[in-house]
């Protein structure tokens, strides 16, 4: 029964991962996916039913409540409880169901705000950024709980840590948009409505690391194929760029020729970089989609998708 259960399979990263499995196959006998309307991961009875219907030795946990800086500040309790509770219910039920491996994915937001280049061993070495402290705390707690269960119940576990992921299928909702989608939205809106300038929020000199969604998926799948799982694994791209430089790239991709202003009172906190040397050693992990190529691919999808949704109305 070498089966894989994927939570969050309908989400941004999950949908790409499932598509990759459908196209290229896997080492698993069967891959189970589901929607939140079929099984509720916050409900113990529903989780028990899920594990009975989809018996699996390996679980890849991608489900979770996500957001951006604004939503983290607006709903701190929701981000903590929703993310920890779903993982907790899943693990408590699965630990008694013959679980052999549990891999879950968290954001590099969980790292300390003061670290320069984030290494896996530094996950708990300092306080995270204040704006996402509850979200980061939930992810840290989740990682510790996963490994506590692994020790007690005798299964392997790995925490995969990703920088900001972007690409086709990215979130278009205002309370979920990450910097790439947010910048594309603002430039596209200004272009369609023939505005002379765009105002972006945040410190233009802050830095962020980005990884294209397909590269992230490849790294996750490679991790699942390891003979022995590491406790934690950074999957980064080394595409570290300032918000100002990122905005200029996206401005060119969108073909907006107006001025760019910055509202530093709406601070967007930057990351630095994550150290992916362990992934290079264990997986020979080498992202293939560079930033310019990735932005071109994302905008091709974004332009078509927003037209379908009639997202921009001329004023």
Phi, psi and omega in degrees: 000065180272070183257154178241130173252124180249118172269154181071025185290344179267356182278186184301299181289318183300319181294323176293320181295316179296320178298320178296319178294321179294323183282321190241357179074182181203179179278356185273147178293321180210150178238120181259132173228164181199166176254165181291342176281339179276315180222136181256112184288349176270354183251121186299318180295321179293320178295317177299318178296318178302312184290333175286321180284332185232068182297125186215140174276338181236133175240130172251112186260106178248349184290148177168162177275125181241168179189201175227189186302319182296315182287329176299318181288322184287326186226062184297321181293321180298318182293325178289305187293316183297318183286318181286320184296320181296316179293319182298313180297319181296314183291319181298322179284318185288331183299335179258014184241026178079025179296133179252326183217140177224119179239128176229160187241131175233171182266153176292355171302338181288344181286159177298148182288339186267349182290143179277295175245116189285123173253153184306321183290349182265008186304322184251018190272000180185173182286142176282177174302142183298323186297333182238027188298322180288320176297314180296319180298320178297320181290321176296314179299320179299315180298316179294320180294320177304313185284333173294316177295320180299318178294315184288321188255357170079042172235165177276148180214148179217134173258113176268133183243122183246146167284195180292124181262138179220166177143182178304138182092000179300160185288135180254354179287141186299328182273002180240345187296129172272174188307317183297310179295322180296314179295318178300318180300313185292319178291319180296317179299315180293322179296312182296323183265012173053044177274155186269349182205161178230138175251121179253147182266147174115178178272115183296341182269352177290154184247157178216147173255134183237144173227135180291143190300322181292324176295319177299316180297316179300319179296319178297314181294322176297322179297319179299335183272355180295145177292318178233129183276138170285159179298316179216152184211119173281133173238089181250177184243343189069008173278079181259127189212148176286156178298325179297312180294322177297317179298321179295320177298314181291324177301318179290320179298318181284339182068048172259126186252018179273188181276154178241121177247159182235132175259096185283351176286340174257073190296130170253114185283132180270159170264183167249253182218155174252143182277111183256023183296325179295320178294322177295322181287315185279324188247351194054039185290124180214098179307139186258339185260107177291168187297314181297315178299317180296319178294320177299315180295318181294319182292325176302315176292315186298315181299315180293317183294316182291332175290320177299321182275353185052048186288331182249124178248128179298138181255000000 
